[in-house]
XYZ file of C-alpha atoms in Angstrom:
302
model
C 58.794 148.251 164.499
C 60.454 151.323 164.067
C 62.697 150.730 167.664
C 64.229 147.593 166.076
C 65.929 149.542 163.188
C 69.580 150.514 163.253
C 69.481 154.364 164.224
C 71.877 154.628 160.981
C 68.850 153.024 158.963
C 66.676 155.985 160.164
C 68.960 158.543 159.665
C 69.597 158.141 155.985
C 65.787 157.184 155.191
C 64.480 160.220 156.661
C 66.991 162.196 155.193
C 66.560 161.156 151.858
C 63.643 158.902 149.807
C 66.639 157.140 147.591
C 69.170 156.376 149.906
C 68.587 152.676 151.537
C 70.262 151.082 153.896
C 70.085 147.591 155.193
C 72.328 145.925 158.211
C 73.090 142.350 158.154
C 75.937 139.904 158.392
C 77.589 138.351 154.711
C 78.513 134.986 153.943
C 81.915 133.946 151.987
C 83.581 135.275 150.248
C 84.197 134.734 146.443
C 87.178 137.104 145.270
C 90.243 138.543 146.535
C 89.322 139.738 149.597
C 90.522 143.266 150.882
C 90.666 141.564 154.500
C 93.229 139.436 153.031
C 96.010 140.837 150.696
C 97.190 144.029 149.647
C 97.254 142.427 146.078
C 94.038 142.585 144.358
C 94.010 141.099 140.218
C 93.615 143.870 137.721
C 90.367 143.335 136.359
C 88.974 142.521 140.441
C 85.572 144.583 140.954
C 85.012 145.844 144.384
C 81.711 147.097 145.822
C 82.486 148.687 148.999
C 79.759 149.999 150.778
C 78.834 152.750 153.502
C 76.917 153.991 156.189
C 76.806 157.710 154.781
C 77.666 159.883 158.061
C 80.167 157.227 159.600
C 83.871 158.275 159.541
C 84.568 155.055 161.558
C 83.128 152.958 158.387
C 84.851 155.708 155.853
C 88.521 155.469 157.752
C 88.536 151.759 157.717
C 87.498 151.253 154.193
C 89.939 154.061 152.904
C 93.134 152.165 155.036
C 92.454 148.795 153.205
C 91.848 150.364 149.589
C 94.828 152.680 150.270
C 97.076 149.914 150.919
C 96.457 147.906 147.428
C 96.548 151.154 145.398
C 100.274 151.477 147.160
C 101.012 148.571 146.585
C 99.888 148.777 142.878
C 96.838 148.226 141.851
C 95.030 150.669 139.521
C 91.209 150.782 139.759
C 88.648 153.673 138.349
C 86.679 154.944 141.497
C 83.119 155.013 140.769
C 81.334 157.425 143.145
C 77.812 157.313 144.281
C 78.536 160.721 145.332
C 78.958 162.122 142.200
C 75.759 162.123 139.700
C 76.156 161.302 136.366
C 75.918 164.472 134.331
C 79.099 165.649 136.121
C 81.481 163.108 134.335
C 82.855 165.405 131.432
C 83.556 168.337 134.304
C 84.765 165.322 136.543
C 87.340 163.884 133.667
C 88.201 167.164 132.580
C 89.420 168.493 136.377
C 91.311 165.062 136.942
C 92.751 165.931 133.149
C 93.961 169.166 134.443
C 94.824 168.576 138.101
C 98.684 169.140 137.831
C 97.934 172.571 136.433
C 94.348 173.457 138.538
C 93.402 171.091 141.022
C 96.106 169.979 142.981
C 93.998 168.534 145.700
C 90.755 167.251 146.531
C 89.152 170.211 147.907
C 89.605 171.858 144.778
C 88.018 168.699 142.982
C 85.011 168.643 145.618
C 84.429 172.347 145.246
C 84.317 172.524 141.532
C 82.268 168.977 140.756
C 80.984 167.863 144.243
C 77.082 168.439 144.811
C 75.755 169.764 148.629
C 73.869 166.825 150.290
C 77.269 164.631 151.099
C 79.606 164.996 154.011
C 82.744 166.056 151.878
C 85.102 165.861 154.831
C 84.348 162.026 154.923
C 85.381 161.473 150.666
C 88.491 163.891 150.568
C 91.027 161.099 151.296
C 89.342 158.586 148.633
C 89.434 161.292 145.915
C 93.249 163.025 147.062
C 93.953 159.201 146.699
C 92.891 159.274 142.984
C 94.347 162.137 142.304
C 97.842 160.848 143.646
C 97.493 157.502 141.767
C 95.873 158.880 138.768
C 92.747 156.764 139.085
C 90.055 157.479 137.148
C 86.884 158.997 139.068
C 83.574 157.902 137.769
C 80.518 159.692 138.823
C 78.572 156.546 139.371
C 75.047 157.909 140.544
C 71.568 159.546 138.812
C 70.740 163.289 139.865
C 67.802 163.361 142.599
C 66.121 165.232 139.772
C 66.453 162.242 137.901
C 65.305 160.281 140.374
C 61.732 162.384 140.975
C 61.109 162.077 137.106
C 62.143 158.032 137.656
C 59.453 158.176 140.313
C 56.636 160.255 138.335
C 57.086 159.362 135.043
C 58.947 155.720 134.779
C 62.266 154.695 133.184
C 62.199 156.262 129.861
C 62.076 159.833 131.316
C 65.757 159.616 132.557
C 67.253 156.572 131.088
C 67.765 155.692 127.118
C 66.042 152.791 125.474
C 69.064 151.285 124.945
C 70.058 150.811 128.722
C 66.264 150.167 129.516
C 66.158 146.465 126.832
C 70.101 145.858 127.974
C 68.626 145.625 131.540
C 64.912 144.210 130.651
C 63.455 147.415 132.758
C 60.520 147.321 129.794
C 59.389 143.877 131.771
C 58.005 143.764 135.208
C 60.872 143.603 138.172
C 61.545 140.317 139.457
C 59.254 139.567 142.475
C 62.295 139.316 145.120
C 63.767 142.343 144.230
C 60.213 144.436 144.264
C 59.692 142.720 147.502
C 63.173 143.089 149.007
C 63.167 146.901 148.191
C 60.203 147.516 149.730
C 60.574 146.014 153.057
C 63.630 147.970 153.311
C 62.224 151.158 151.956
C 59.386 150.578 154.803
C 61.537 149.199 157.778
C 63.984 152.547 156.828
C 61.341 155.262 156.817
C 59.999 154.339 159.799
C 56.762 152.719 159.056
C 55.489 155.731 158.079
C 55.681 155.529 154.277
C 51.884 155.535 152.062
C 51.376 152.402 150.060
C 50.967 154.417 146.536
C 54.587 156.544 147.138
C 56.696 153.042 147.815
C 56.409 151.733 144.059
C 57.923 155.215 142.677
C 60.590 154.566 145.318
C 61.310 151.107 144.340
C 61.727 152.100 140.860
C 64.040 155.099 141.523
C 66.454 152.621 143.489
C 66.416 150.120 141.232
C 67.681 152.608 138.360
C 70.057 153.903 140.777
C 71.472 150.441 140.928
C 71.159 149.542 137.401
C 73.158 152.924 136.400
C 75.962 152.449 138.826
C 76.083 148.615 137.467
C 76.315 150.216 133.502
C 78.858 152.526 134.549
C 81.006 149.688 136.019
C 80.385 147.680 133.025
C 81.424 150.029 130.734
C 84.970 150.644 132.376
C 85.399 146.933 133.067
C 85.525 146.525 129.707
C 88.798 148.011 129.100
C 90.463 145.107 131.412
C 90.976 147.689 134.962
C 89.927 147.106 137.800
C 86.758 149.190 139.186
C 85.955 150.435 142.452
C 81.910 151.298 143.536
C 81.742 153.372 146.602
C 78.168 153.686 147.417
C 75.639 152.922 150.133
C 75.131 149.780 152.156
C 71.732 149.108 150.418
C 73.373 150.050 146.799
C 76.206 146.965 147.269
C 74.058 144.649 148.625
C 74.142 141.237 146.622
C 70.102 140.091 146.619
C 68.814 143.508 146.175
C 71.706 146.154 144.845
C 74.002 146.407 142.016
C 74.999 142.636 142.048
C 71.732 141.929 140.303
C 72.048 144.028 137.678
C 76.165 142.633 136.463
C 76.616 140.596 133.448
C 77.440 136.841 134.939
C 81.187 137.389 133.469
C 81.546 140.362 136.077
C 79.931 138.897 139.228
C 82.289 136.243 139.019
C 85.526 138.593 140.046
C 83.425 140.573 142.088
C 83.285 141.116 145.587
C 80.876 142.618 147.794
C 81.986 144.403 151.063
C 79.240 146.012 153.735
C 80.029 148.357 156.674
C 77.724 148.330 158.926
C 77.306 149.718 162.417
C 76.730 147.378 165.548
C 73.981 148.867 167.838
C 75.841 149.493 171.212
C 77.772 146.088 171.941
C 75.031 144.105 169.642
C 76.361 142.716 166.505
C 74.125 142.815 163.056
C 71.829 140.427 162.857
C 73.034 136.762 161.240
C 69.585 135.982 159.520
C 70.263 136.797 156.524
C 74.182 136.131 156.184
C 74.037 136.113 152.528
C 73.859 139.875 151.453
C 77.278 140.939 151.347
C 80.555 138.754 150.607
C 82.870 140.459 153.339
C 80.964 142.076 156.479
C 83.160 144.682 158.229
C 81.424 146.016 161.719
C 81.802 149.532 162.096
C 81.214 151.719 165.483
C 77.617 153.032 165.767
C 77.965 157.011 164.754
C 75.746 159.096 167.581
C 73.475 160.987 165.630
C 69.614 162.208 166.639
C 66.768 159.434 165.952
C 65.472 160.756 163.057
C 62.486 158.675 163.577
C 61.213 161.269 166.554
C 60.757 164.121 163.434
C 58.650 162.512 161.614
C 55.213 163.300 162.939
C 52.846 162.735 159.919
C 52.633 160.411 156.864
C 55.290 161.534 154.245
C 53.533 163.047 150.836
C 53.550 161.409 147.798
C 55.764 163.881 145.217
C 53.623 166.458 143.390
C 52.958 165.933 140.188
C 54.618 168.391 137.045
C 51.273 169.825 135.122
């Protein structure tokens, strides 16, 4: 029932139809874990995820990558935040920063979109641009995304990508299934039946695209960094599913996720994330109170 969801859940599924979040307690760990050192091995993968609006989740996750950037490690930053066909204008600002953008703001102004909290990614991106890190802009454009959900894969992603990650063959059934319970639980129970497999397949590109982007750059023998949404890092349902088995195995998985009040996130299902960090619950509106009527399905391009 809608009551039993994490008011952070609600939030970001109301405010958007592609961003998913999910709250439960990890397992083990299987990498370096940030928790742990402030070494981390070159080629060490980190998916670090979010709850969008929290600056409790963003401060603490900033501190402990801060710290093994200091102390010398070198990863590319891949950014949900940033959508894909801003990468030339992204590499070409960090290219020039000494001469035109000498700080983040500048960066965010020039190549950042309007839907994020800005305030919340400035220290993450001033970092890179201290360090010289590479930026990647790790996410698809919610235009994408709409044409993902009318018109299927091949009307935003390459056939290439779609046979390298067997999108041409049904999903597997745990991941459909997974992806729509969350998609349902998040919007409130208020979702039609013939809008959730549109959904479903947006997300799941989402993932697959932020998983070819860290595959690509993991190839040169860096490390990578994903910053993206709870939901997007999660190990049974996110971007985990979609890494070559080489990758997963020096890959970690962190999740931030709010407690409600005193309540710790629910142990059921302790196997989504590697590292679990609990954050402070943000106060924000129950976005579940504005929604007063079915949502639409998208309308259709003629």
């Amino acid at each position: 029932m809608p009551s039993q969801m994490p008011p952070s859940s609600r939030l970001l599924a109301a405010a958007s139809l592609v961003f998913i979040l999910s709250f439960i307690l990890s397992g083990c760990a299987t990498a370096p874990s940030l928790q742990n050192s402030n070494t981390v091995a070159d080629g060490t993968i980190l998916l670090l995820g979010e709850v969008h609006d929290n600056p409790d989740g963003h401060q603490q996750r900033f501190d402990a990558l801060q710290k093994r950037v200091v102390a010398g490690w070198r990863p590319a930053i891949a950014m949900e935040q940033f959508d894909r066909e801003n990468q030339s204008q992204l590499s070409q600002q960090l290219s020039q920063a000494q001469a035109e953008c000498k700080d983040a703001d500048c960066i965010i102004s020039k190549v950042g979109g309007k839907r994020w909290e800005w305030p919340l990614y400035r220290p993450v991106i001033q970092l890179a641009l201290d360090y010289k890190l590479p930026l990647l802009a790790a996410n698809l454009s919610r235009s994408d995304a709409g044409k993902l959900m009318r018109e299927g894969y091949a009307a935003v992603l390459d056939t290439a990508t779609i046979q390298a990650y067997r999108l041409d063959q049904p999903l597997p059934a745990a991941i459909i299934d997974g992806q729509r319970h969350a998609m349902e639980a998040g919007h409130c129970g208020k979702m039609p039946d013939d809008i959730v497999p549109g959904m479903v397949r947006a997300q799941v590109a989402r993932d697959v695209w932020m998983a070819k982007v860290i595959t690509d750059h993991a190839a040169t023998g860096k490390g990578v960094v994903l910053l993206a949404g709870n939901g997007h890092v999660r190990n049974d349902l996110g971007v985990p599913q979609w890494l070559p088995a080489n990758l997963r195995g020096r890959m970690q998985s962190h999740g931030y996720l709010e407690a409600d009040d005193n309540a710790s996130p629910s142990v059921s299902a302790s196997k989504q994330y590697d590292i679990t960090h609990v954050i402070q619950p943000h106060v924000r509106p129950d976005p579940c109170k504005t929604i007063t009527a079915p949502m639409q399905k998208p309308v259709e391009k003629t």
